[in-house]
GROMACS .gro file of C-alpha atoms in nm:
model
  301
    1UNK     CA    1   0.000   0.000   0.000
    2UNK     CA    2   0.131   0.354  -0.062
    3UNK     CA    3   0.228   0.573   0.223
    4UNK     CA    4   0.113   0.907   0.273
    5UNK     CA    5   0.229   1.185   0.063
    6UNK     CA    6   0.564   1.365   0.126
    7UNK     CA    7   0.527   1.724   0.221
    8UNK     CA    8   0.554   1.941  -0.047
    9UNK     CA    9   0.729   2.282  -0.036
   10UNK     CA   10   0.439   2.443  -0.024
   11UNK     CA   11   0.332   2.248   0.249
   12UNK     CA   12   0.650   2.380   0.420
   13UNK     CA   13   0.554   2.761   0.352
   14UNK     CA   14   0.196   2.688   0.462
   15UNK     CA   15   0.274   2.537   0.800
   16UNK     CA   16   0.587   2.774   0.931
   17UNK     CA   17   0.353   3.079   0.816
   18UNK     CA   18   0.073   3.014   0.936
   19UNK     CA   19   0.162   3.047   1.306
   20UNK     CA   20   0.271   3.412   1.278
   21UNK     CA   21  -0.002   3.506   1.077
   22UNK     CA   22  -0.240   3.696   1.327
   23UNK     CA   23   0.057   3.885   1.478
   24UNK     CA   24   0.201   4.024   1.078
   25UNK     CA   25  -0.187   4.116   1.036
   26UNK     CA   26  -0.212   4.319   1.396
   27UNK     CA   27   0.119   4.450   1.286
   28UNK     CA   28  -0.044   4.512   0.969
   29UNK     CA   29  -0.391   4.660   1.081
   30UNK     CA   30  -0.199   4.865   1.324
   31UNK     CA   31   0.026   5.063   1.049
   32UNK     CA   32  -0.232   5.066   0.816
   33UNK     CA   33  -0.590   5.091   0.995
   34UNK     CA   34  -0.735   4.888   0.763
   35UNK     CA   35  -0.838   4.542   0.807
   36UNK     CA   36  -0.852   4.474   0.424
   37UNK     CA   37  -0.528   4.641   0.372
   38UNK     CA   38  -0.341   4.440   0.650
   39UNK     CA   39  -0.515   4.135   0.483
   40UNK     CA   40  -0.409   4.207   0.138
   41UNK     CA   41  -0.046   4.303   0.279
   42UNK     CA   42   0.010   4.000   0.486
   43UNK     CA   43  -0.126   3.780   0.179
   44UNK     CA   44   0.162   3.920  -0.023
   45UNK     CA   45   0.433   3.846   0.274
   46UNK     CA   46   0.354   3.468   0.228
   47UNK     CA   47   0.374   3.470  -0.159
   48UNK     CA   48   0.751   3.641  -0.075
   49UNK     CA   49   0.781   3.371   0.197
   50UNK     CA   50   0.682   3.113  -0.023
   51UNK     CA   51   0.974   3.206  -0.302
   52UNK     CA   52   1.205   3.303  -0.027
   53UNK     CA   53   1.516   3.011   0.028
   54UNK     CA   54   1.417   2.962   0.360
   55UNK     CA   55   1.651   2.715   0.491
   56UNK     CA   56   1.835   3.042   0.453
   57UNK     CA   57   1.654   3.245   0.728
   58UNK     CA   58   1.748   3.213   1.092
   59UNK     CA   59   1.442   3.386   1.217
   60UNK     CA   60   1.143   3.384   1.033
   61UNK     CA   61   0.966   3.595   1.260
   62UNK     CA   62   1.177   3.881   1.221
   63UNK     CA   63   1.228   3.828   0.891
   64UNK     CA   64   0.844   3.825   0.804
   65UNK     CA   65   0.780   4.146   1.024
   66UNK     CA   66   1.012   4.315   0.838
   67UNK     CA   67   0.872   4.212   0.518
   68UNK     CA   68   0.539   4.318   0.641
   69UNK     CA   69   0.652   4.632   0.741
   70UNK     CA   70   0.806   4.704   0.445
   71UNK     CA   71   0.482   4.640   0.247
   72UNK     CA   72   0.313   4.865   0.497
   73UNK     CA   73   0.531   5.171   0.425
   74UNK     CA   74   0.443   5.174   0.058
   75UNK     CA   75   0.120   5.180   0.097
   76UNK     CA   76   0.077   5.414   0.332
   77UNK     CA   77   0.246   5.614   0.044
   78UNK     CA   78  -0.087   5.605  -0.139
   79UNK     CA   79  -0.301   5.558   0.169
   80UNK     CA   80  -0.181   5.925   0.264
   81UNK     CA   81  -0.306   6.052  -0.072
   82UNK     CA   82  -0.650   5.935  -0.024
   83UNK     CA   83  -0.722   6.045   0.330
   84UNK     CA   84  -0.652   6.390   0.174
   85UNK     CA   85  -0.941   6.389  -0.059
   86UNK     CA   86  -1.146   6.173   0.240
   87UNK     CA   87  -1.532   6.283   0.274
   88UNK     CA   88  -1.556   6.411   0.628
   89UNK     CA   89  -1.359   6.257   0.926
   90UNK     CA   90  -1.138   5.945   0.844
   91UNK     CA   91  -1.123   5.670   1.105
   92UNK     CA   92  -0.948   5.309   1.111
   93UNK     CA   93  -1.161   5.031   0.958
   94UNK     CA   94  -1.334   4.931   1.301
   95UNK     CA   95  -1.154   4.601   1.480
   96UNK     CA   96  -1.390   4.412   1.689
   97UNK     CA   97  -1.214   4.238   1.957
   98UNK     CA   98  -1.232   3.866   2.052
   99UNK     CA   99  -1.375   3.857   2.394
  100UNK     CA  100  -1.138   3.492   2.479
  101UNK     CA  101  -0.816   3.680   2.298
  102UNK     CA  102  -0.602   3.936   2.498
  103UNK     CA  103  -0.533   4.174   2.242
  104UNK     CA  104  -0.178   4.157   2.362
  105UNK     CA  105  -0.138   4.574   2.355
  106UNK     CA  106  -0.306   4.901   2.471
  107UNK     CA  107  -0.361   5.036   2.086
  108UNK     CA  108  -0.707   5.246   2.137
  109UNK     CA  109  -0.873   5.383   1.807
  110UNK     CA  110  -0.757   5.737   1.996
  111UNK     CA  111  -0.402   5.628   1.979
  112UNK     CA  112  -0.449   5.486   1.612
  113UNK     CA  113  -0.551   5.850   1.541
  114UNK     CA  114  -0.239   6.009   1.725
  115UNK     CA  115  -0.041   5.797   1.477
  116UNK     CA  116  -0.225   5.923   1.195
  117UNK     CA  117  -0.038   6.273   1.227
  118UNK     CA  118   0.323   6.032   1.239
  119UNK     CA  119   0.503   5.989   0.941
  120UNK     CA  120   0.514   5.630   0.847
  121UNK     CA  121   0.890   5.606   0.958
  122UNK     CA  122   0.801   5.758   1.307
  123UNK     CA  123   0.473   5.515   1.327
  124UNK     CA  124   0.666   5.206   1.243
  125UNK     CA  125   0.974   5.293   1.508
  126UNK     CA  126   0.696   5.366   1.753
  127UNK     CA  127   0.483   5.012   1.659
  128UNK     CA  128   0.807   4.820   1.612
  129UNK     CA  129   0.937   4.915   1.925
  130UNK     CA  130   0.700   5.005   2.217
  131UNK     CA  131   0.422   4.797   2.086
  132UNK     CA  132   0.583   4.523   1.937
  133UNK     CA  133   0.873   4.455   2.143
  134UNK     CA  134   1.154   4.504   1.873
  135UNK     CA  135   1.493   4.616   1.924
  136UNK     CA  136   1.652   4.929   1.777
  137UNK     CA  137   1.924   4.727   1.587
  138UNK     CA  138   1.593   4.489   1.451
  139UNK     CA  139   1.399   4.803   1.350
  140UNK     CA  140   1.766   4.969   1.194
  141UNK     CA  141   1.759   4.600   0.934
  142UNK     CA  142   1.356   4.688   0.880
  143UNK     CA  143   1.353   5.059   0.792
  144UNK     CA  144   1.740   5.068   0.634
  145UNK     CA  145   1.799   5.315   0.930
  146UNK     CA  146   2.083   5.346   1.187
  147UNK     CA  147   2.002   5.188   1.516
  148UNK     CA  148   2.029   5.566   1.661
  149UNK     CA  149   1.806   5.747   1.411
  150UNK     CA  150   1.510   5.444   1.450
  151UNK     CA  151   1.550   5.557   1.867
  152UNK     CA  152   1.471   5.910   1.733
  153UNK     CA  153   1.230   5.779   1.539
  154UNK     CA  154   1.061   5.630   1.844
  155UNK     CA  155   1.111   5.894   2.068
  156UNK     CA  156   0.967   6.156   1.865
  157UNK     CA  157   0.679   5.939   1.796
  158UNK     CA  158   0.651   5.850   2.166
  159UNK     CA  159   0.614   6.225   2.221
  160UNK     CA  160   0.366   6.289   2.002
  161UNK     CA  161   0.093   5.998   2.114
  162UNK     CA  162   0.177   6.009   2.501
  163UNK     CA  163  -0.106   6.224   2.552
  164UNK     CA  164  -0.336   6.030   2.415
  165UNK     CA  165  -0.282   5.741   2.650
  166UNK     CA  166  -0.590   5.748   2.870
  167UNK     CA  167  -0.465   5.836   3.156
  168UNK     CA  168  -0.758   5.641   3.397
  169UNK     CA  169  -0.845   5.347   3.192
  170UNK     CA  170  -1.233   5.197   3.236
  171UNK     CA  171  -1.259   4.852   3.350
  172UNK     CA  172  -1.396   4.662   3.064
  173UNK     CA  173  -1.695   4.580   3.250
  174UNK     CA  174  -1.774   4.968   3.332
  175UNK     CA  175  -1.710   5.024   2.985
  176UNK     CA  176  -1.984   4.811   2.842
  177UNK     CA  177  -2.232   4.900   3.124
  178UNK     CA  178  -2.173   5.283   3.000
  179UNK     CA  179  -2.185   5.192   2.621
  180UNK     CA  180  -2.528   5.054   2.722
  181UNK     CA  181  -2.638   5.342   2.876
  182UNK     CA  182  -2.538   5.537   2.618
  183UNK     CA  183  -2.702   5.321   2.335
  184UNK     CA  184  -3.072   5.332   2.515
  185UNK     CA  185  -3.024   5.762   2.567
  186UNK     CA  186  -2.889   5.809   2.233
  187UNK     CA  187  -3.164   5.575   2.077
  188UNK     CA  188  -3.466   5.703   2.300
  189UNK     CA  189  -3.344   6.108   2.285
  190UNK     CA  190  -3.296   6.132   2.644
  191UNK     CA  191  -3.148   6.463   2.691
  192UNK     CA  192  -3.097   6.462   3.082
  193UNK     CA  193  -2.933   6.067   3.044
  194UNK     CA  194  -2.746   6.174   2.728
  195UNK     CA  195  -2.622   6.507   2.970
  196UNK     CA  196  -2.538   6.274   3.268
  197UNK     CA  197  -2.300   6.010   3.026
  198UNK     CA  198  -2.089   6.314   2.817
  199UNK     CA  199  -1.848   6.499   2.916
  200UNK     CA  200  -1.841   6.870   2.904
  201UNK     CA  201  -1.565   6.831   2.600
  202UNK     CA  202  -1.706   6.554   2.410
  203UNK     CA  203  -1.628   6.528   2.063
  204UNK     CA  204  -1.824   6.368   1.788
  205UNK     CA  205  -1.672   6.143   1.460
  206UNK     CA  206  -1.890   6.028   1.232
  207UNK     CA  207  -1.730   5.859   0.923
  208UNK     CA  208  -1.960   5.767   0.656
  209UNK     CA  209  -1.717   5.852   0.354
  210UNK     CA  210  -1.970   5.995   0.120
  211UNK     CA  211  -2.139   5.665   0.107
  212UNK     CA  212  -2.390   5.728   0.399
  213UNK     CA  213  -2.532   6.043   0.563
  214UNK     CA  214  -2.277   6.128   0.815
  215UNK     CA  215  -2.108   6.477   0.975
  216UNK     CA  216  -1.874   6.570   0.716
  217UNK     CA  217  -1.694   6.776   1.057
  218UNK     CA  218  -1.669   6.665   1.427
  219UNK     CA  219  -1.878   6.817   1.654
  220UNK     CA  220  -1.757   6.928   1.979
  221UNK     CA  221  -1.887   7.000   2.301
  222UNK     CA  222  -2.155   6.852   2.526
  223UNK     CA  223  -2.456   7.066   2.437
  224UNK     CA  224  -2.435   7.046   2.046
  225UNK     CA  225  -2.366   6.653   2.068
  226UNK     CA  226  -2.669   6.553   2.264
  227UNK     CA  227  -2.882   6.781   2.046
  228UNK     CA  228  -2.695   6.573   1.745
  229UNK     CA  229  -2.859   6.283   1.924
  230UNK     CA  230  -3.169   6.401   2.041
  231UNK     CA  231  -3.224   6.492   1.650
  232UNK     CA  232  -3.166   6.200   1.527
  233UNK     CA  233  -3.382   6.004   1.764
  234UNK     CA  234  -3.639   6.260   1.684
  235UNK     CA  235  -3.610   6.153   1.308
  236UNK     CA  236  -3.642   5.753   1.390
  237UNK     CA  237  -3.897   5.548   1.500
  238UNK     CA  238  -3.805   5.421   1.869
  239UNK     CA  239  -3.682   5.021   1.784
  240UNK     CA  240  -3.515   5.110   1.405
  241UNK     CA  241  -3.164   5.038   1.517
  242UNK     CA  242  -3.028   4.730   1.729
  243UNK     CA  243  -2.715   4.640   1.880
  244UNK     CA  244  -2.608   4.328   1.709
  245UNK     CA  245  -2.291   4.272   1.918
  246UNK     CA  246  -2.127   4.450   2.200
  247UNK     CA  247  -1.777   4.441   2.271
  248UNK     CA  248  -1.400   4.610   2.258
  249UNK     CA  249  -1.367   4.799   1.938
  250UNK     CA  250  -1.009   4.878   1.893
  251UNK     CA  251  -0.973   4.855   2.257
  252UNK     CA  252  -1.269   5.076   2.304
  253UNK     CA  253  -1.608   4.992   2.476
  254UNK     CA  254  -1.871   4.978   2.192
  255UNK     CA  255  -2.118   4.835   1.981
  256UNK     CA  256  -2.238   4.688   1.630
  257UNK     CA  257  -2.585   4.805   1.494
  258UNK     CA  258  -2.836   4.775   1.279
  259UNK     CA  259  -2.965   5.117   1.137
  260UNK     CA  260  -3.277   5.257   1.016
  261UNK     CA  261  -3.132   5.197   0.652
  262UNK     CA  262  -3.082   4.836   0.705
  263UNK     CA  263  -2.747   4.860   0.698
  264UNK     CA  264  -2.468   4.842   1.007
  265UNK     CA  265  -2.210   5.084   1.226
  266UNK     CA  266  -2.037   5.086   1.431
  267UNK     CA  267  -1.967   5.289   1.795
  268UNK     CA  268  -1.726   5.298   1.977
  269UNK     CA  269  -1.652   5.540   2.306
  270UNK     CA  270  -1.350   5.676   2.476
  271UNK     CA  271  -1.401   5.720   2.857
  272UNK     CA  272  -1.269   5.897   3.128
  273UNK     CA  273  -1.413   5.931   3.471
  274UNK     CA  274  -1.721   5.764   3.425
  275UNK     CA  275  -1.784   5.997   3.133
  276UNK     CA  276  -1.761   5.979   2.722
  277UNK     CA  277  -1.527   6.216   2.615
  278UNK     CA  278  -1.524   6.089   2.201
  279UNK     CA  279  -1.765   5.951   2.011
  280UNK     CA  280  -1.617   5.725   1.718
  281UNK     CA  281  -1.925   5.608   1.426
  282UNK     CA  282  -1.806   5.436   1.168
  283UNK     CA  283  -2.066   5.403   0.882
  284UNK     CA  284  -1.897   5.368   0.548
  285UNK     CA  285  -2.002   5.045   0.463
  286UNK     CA  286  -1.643   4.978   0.272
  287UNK     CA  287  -1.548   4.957   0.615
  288UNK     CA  288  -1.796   4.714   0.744
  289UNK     CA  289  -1.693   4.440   0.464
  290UNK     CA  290  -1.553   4.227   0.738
  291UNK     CA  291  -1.825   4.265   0.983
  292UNK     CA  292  -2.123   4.174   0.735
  293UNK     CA  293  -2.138   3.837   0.943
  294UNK     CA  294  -2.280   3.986   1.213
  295UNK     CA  295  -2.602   4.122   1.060
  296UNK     CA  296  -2.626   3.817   0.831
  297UNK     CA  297  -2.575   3.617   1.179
  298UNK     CA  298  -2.876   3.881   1.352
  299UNK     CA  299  -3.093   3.828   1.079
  300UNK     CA  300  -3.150   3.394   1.132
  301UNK     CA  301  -3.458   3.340   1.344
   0.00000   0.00000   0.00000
């Protein structure tokens, strides 16, 4: 009888990639912001990998990440040139977290934004190195910088975000129990709950990127955001949206909906001493792609 087949090479890229795969895409997602993006990018890692001699590489960890990386700089080349002709606020593709995996950092969508106004050098330093755990002399191989100008790198980066660290971090189970709340004023147009959840300073994001109706500016302050709410409760009958799933969304207390239109968003809230001081809606449904399971998932009797 004929034995099993031997392992082909591709068999051999397969199984030695495939372990590191969800770390190059949260490498990926976290440069680019985009879970497509990170997808596509970490797809064309393995092709290299599987051309690559690879009885030739010592640590294909490192070796992948900076591959990845790479990738991630030139697109961001392009990526830059489209968030400048962006239809209202831009925000990262939304990243619903898996509520039995530790997300294994302290990336918030706020921070994602801080790194937004990095250049991709200074982002990928920071990532590389205070996220990622990578040394200096690693990141020097990766970016084709000295080890001293990828510390610069990192420390001007490092400058630039610290203040977007929240400084009092909500438990996650005060973070839901406040997204909640938030979801039932919002919904119902409860101006004194909607008062007693924001923050004097709250700001507003909605991105719907000319594909849905959506504030093409943020909206700051307490007063004009719960009359942003009130309105649109106002507009829709009590019961037209849903949540469909509630959960960390890039390391933010939030939710997944179903909306009047039939189709979902997503909302996710910063907080800080028991009160929402941002407001992050992501409606563009090019940005939803990945999430489509959910509804389809809400919809089965």
């Amino acid at each position: 009888m004929p034995g099993p087949p031997e392992p082909t090479i591709s068999d051999d890229a397969a199984a030695s990639f495939a372990p590191l795969r969800a770390r190059l895409i949260r490498v990926a997602y976290r440069m680019l912001g985009s879970v497509a993006e990170a997808e596509d990018v970490v797809q064309d890692a393995y092709l290299r990998w599987h051309r690559t001699d690879r009885a030739e590489v010592r640590d294909p960890a490192g070796f992948l990440t900076r591959v990845v990386t790479r990738l991630c700089l030139d697109v961001l080349k392009s990526a830059r040139l489209r968030r400048e002709t962006y239809i209202g606020p831009w925000l990262p593709e939304p990243l619903i977290a898996d509520p039995c995996e530790d997300e294994g950092d302290d990336i918030t969508l706020t921070l994602m934004l801080a790194l937004e106004r990095l250049s991709p050098l200074e982002r990928a330093a920071f990532l590389l190195h205070d996220v990622f755990g990578l040394g200096f002399d690693e990141i020097a191989r990766t970016l084709d910088r000295d080890a001293a100008a990828c510390r610069q790198l990192a420390a001007r980066a490092r400058g630039h975000v610290r203040a977007e660290r929240p400084r009092f971090p909500v438990s996650e189970e005060r973070g839901q129990a406040i997204a909640g709340a938030f979801f039932e004023a919002s919904r119902s147009g409860d101006l004194k709950a909607l008062t007693a959840l924001l923050a004097d300073d709250v700001v507003f994001y909605g991105d719907g990127g000319g594909k849905r109706p959506a504030t093409l500016n943020p909206i700051f302050g307490l007063a004009k955001v719960a009359r942003l709410f009130e309105g649109l409760a106002r507009k829709h009958a009590p019961g037209a949206s849903a949540v469909i799933s509630a959960g960390r969304i890039d390391g933010l207390p939030g939710f997944v909906t179903t909306e009047p239109d039939g189709l979902i968003q997503t909302t996710a809230l910063a907080v800080e001493n028991d009160r929402i001081v941002a407001i992050y809606v992501v409606r563009n449904p090019d940005k939803l792609r990945h999430l489509l399971a959910l509804s389809a998932g809400a919809a089965r009797p």
